[in-house]
XYZ file of C-alpha atoms in Angstrom:
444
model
C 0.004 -12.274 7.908
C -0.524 -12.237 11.751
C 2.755 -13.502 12.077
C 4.345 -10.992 9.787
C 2.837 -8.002 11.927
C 3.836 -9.815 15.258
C 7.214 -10.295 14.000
C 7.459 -6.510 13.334
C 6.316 -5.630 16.200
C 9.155 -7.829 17.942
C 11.739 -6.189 16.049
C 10.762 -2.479 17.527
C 8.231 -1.627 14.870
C 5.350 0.478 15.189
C 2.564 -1.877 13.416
C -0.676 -0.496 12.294
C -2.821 -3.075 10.161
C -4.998 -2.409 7.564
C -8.434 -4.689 7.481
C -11.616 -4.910 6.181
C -14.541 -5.254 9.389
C -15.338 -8.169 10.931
C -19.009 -8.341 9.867
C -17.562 -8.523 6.411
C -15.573 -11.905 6.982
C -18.184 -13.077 8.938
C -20.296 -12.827 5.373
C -17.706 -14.390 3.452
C -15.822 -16.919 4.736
C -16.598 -16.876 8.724
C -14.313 -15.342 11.116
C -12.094 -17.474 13.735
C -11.850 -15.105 16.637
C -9.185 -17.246 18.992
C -6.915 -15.849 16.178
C -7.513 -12.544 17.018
C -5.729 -13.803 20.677
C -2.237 -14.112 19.067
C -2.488 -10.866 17.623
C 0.694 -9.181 19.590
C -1.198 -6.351 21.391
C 1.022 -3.599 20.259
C -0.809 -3.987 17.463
C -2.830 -1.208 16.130
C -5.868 -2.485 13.930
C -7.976 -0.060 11.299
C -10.846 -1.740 10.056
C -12.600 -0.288 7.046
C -16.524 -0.938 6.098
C -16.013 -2.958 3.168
C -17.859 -5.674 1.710
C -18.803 -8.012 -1.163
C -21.992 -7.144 -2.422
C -22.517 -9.886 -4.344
C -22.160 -12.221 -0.909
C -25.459 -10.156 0.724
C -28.224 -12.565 1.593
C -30.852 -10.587 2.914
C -33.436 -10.530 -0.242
C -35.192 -7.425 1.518
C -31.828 -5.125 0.561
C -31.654 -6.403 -3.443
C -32.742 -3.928 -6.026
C -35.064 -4.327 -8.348
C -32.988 -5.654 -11.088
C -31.167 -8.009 -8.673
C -33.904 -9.477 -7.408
C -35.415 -10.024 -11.254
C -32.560 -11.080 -12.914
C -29.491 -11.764 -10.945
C -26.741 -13.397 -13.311
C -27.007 -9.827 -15.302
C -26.700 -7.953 -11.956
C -23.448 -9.731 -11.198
C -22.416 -9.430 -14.521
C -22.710 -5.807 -14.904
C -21.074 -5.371 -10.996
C -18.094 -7.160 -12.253
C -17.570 -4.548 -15.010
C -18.180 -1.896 -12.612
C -16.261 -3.150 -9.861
C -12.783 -3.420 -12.543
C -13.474 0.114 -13.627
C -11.197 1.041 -10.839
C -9.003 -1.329 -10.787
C -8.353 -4.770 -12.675
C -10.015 -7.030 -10.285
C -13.303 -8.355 -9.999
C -15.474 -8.191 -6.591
C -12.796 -6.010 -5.027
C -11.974 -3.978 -7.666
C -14.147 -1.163 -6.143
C -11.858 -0.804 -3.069
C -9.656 0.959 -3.970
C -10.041 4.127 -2.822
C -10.792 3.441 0.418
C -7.733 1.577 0.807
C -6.032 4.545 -0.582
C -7.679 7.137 1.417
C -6.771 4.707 4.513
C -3.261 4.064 4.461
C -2.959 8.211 3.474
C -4.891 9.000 6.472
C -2.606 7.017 8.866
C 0.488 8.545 7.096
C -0.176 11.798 7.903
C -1.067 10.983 11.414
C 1.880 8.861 12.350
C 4.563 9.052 9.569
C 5.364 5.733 7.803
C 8.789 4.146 6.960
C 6.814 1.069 4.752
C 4.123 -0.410 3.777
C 3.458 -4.737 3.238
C 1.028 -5.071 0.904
C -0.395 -8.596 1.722
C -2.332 -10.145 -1.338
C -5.306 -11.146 -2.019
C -6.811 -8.788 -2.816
C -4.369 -7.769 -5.510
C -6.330 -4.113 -4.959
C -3.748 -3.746 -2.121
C -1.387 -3.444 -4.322
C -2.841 0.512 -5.320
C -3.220 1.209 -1.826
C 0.831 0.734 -1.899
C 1.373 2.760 -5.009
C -0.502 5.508 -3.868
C 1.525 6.249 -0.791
C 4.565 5.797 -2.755
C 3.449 8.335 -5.421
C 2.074 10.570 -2.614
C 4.792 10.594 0.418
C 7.869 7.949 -1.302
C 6.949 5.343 1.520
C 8.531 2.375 0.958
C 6.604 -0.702 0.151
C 7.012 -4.676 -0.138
C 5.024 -6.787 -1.540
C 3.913 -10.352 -0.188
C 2.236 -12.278 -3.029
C 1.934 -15.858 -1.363
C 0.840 -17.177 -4.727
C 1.486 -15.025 -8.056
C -0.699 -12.984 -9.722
C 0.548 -13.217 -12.884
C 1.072 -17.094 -12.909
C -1.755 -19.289 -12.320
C -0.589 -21.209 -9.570
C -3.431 -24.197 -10.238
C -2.764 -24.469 -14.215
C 0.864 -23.343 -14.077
C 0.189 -21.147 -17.083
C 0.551 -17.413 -17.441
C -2.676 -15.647 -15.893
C -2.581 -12.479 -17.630
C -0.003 -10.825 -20.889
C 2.601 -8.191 -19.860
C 0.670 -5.807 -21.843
C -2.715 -6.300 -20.523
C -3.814 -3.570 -17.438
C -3.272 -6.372 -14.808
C 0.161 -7.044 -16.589
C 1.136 -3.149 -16.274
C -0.162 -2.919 -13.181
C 2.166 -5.749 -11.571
C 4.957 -4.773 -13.690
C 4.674 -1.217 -12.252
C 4.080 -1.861 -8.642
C 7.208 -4.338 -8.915
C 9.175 -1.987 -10.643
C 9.140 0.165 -7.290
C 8.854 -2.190 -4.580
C 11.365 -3.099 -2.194
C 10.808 -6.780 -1.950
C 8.146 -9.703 -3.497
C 7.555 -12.439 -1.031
C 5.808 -15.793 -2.618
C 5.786 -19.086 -0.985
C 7.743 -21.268 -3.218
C 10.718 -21.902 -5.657
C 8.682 -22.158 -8.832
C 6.592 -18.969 -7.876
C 9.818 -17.205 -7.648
C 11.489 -18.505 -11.122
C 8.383 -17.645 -12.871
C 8.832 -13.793 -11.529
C 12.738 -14.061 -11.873
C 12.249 -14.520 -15.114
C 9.581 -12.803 -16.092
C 11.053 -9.713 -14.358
C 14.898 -10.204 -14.690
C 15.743 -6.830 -13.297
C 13.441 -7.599 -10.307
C 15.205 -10.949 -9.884
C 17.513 -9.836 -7.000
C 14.185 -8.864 -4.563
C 12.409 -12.110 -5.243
C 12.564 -13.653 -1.750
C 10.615 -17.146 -0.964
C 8.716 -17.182 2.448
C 7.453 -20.320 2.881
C 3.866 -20.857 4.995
C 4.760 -22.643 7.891
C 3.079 -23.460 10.979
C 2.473 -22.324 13.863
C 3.938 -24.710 16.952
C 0.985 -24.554 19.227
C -0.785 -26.432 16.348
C 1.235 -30.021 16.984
C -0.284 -31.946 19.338
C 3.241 -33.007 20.522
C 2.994 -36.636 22.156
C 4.111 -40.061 21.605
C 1.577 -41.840 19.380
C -0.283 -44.389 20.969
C -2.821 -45.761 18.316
C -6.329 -47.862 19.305
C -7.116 -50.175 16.047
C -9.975 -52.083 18.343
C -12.074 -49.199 18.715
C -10.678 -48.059 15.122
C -8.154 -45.637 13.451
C -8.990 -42.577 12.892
C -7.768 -40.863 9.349
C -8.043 -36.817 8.830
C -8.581 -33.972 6.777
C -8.265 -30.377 7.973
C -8.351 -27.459 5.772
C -10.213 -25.290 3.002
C -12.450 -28.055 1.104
C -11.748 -26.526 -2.119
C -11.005 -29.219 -4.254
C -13.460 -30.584 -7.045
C -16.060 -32.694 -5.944
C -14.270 -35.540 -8.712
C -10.729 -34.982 -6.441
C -13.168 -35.623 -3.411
C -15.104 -38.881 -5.208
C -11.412 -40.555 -6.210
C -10.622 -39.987 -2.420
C -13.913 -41.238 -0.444
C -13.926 -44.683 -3.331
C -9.886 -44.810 -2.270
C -10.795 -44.833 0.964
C -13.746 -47.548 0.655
C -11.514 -49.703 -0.993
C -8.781 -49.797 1.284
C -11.468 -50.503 4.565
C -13.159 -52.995 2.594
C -9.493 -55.071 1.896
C -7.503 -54.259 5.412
C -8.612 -55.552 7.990
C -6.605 -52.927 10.220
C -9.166 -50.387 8.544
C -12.620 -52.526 8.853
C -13.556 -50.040 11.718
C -11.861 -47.123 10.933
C -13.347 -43.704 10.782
C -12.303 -40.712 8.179
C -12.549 -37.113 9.712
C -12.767 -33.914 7.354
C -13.059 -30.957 9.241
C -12.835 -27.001 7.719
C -14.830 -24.892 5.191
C -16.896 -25.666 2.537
C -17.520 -22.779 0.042
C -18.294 -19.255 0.824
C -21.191 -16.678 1.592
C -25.073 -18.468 0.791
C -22.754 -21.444 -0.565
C -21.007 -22.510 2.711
C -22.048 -26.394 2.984
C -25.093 -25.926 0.677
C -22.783 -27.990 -2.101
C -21.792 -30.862 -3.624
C -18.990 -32.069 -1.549
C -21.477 -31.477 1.425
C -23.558 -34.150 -0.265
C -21.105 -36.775 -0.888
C -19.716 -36.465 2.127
C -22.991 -37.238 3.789
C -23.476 -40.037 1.140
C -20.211 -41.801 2.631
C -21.204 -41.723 6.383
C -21.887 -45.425 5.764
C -18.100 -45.700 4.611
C -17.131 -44.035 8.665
C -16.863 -40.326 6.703
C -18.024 -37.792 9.156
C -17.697 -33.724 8.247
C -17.483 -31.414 11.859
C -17.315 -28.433 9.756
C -14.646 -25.206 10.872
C -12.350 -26.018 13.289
C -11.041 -22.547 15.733
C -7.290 -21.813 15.778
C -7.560 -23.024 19.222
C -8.593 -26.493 18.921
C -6.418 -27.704 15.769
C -3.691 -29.793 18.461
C -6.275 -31.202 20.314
C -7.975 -32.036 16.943
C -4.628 -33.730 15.354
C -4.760 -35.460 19.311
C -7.296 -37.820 18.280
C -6.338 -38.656 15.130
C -4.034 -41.828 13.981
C -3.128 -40.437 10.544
C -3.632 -37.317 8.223
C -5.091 -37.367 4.713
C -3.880 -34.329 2.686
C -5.946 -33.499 -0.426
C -4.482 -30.699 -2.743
C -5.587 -28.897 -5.990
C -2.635 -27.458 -7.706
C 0.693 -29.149 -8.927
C 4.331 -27.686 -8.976
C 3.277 -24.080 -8.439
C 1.140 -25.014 -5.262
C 2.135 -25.784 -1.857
C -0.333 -25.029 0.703
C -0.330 -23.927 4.279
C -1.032 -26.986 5.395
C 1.666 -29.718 4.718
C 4.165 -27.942 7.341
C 1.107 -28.439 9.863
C 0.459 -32.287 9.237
C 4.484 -33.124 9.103
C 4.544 -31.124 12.496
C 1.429 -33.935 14.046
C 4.989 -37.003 13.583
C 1.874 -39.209 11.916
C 1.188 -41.218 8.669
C 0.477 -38.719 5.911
C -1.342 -39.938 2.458
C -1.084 -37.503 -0.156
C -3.714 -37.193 -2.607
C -2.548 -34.551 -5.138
C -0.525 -35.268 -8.518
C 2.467 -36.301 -8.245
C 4.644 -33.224 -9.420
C 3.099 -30.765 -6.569
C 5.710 -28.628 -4.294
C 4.020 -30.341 -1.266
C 5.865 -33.483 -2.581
C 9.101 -31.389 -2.403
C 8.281 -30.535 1.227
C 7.646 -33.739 2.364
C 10.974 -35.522 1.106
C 12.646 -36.686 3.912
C 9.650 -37.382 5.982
C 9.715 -40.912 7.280
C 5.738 -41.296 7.982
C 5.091 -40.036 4.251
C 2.876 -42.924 2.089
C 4.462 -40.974 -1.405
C 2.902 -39.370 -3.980
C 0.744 -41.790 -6.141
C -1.245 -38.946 -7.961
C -5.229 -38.645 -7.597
C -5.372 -42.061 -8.796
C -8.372 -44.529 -7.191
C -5.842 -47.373 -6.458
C -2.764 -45.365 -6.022
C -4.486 -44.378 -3.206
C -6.600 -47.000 -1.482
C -2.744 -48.871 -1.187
C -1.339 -45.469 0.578
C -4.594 -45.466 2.839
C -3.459 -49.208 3.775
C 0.140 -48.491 3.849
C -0.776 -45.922 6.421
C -3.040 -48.011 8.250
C 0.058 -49.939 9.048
C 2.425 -47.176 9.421
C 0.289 -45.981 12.548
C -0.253 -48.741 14.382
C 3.385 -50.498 13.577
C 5.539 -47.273 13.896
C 7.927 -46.430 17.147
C 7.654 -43.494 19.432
C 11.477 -42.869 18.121
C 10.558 -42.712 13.910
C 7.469 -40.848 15.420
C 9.702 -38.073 16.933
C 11.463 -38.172 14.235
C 9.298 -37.356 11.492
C 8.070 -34.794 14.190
C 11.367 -33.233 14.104
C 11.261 -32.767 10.315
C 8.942 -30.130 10.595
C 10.751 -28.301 12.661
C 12.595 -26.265 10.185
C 9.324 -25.020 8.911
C 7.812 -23.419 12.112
C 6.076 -19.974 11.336
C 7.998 -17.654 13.568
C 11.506 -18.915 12.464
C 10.323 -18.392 8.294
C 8.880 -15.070 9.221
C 11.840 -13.447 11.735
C 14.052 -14.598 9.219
C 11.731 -12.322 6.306
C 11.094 -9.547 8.043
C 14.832 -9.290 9.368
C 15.808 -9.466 5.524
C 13.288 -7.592 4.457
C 14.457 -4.650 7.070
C 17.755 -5.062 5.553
C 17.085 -4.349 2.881
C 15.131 -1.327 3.241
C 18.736 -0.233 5.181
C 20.148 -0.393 1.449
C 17.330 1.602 -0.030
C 17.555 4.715 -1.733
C 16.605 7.216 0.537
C 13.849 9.629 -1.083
C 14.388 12.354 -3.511
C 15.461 15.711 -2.672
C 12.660 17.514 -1.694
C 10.286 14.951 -0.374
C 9.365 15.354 3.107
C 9.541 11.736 4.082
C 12.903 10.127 4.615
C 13.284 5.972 4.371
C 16.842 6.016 5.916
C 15.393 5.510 9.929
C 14.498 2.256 9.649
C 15.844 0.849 12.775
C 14.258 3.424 14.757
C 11.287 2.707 17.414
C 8.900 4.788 16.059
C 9.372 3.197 12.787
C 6.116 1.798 10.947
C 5.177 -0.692 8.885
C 1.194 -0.574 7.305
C 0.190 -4.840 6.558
C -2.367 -3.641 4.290
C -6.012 -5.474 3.518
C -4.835 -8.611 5.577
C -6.588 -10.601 7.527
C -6.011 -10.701 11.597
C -9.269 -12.293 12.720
């Protein structure tokens, strides 16, 4: 999403970014403020005072009933909350969001609107100023909403008030933006009409995060394996992985002395390493498993630096990709997958030469790939480690996202201007002074 607003802003847009405030992701899931550095200054940033109540920890600010019985004061919030809108904990928004993106309409005339989700609350924000002034509006879904990207199952009916919802907001919107091939066939054909404005914009990576050099491994003073990202697997995904990688130091010799990094969150608000993978992780410190906890935008090369060969752990299957993959191919090291075997990240990594294969989450599968590795780092030349450097290349953030916002500008060129009478016009796109609202996203 930062790169989507920079890119804008490159292309002679007028960007104005809707957000919640920072004390709010600070209560949630932290906040990494050397993000906040790449932010192109041009960019102007609203931040709205909203917040999860259910995340609050101070036990001096709970009500009665909260404080007595707390699973029926989340349960009755949740109702409350989708009153508004279909969407529990942020269903509640939505009319600040709307009130926000009207405000800055009348201030400074918009041309569209990028509604970046989650929340899928966005999404009314959007319709609003469409019903309101007939600003245009995309919509970047990452993952569906209507396909549950983890099961690969339908989420929600047509027919049900999510189902409307999505079917209404598409019905309108310029584009839909999702991340992969199978996320777009499941809304090409559940929407054949829409079909057309489907548009895949893969994750990427930013190039800063590669660290960049010629490998040059130490196995005497022991390799060192890595995880970095969201730890939001099942603690059973993370038990297969830390026995895997037991077995495979306890039968290579080339791994007697290595050490396993995991660095990145665990959970979110009171939960954040309070957990169960906290525990086991822990547990296997005897096994060389250390956890550093979040690493800052800044640090993530120097962090891939040190390590001799990355360990990437993903829920999901054919509907999942993850932000991720692009990053490790980009670090030209060993990478042991440890997802099922029919998962898109498998599709992004053909062609990599440094890739151990997909072996599912299976105990043995996987001790082999953590040996085959082990071997792959130490025995691999500065040439294949270029190489499989250079594979990543295709995927770097700013080439996916000039590419989508250039299309996606196109194609507001070719959309119908509004109807007689309505006092905002969606034919100036090229203009300077043109805007484009990236609502409820994240910069920070």
């Amino acid at each position: 999403m930062r790169e989507t607003a920079n890119q804008f802003c490159r292309a002679g847009w007028d960007v104005t970014v809707v957000n919640i405030a920072q004390e709010s992701w600070e209560r949630d899931s932290g906040v990494d403020l050397t993000l906040l550095e790449q932010v192109d200054p041009r960019v102007n940033i609203v931040e709205l005072p909203l917040s999860r109540e259910d995340l609050e920890t101070d036990i001096r600010l709970f009500d009665e009933e909260r404080a007595l019985n707390p699973n029926k004061w989340v349960t009755q919030l949740r109702k409350r909350q989708q009153k508004t809108f279909p969407e529990p904990n942020f269903g509640e928004w939505r009319g600040a969001l709307e009130q926000a993106v009207l405000d800055i309409h009348r201030e400074h005339p918009a041309d569209l609107l990028v509604a970046s989700c989650v929340p899928y609350v966005n999404l009314a924000a959007a319709w609003k100023l469409w019903e309101e002034a007939k600003v245009p509006y995309a919509v970047d879904f990452r993952d569906g909403w209507s396909i549950d990207v983890i099961t690969g199952i339908e989420a929600f009916t047509k027919d049900s008030e999510m189902g409307r919802w999505e079917q209404k907001v598409l019905d309108h919107a310029v584009s839909l933006w999702v991340v992969n091939d199978p996320i777009a066939d499941h809304y090409r054909a559940r929407y054949p009409e829409f079909a057309s404005r489907v548009e895949v914009v893969r994750n990427g990576y930013d190039a800063d995060s590669s660290p960049g050099r010629a490998h040059r491994p130490d196995p005497e003073s022991g390799l060192v394996f890595g995880y970095l990202g969201t730890v939001n697997f099942t603690p059973a995904h993370l038990e297969t992985v830390l026995n895997a990688w037991r077995a495979a130091r306890e039968r290579e010799p080339l791994l007697a002395n290595a050490r396993f990094e995991v660095r990145g969150h665990i959970g979110n608000g009171a939960g954040r390493e309070a957990n169960k993978h906290s525990e086991m992780l822990k547990q296997a410190e005897a096994d060389g498993v250390s956890f550093g906890g979040p690493a800052a935008k800044a640090e993530v090369s120097s962090i891939y630096a040190r390590w001799d060969a990355m360990v990437l752990i993903l829920i999901g299957g054919r509907f999942v990709t993850s932000g991720k993959v692009y990053e490790y191919m980009a670090t030209g090291l060993p990478i042991v997958s440890a997802h099922v075997v029919e998962h898109d990240a498998s599709n992004v990594l053909q062609g990599h030469p440094l890739w151990t294969g997909a072996v599912g989450i299976d105990e043995e599968g996987l001790a082999e790939s953590f040996v085959k590795a082990a071997h792959m780092a130490v025995e691999t030349s500065d040439e294949v480690h270029a190489e499989a450097m250079a594979h990543a290349d295709q995927f770097t953030r700013e080439a996916l996202m000039s590419v989508a916002v250039k299309n996606l500008v196109g194609r507001l060129a070719d959309w119908p201007a509004a109807t007689p009478g309505d006092k905002t016009s969606t034919t100036d796109v090229d203009s300077l002074s043109s805007k484009s609202i990236v609502a409820g996203g994240p910069t920070s």
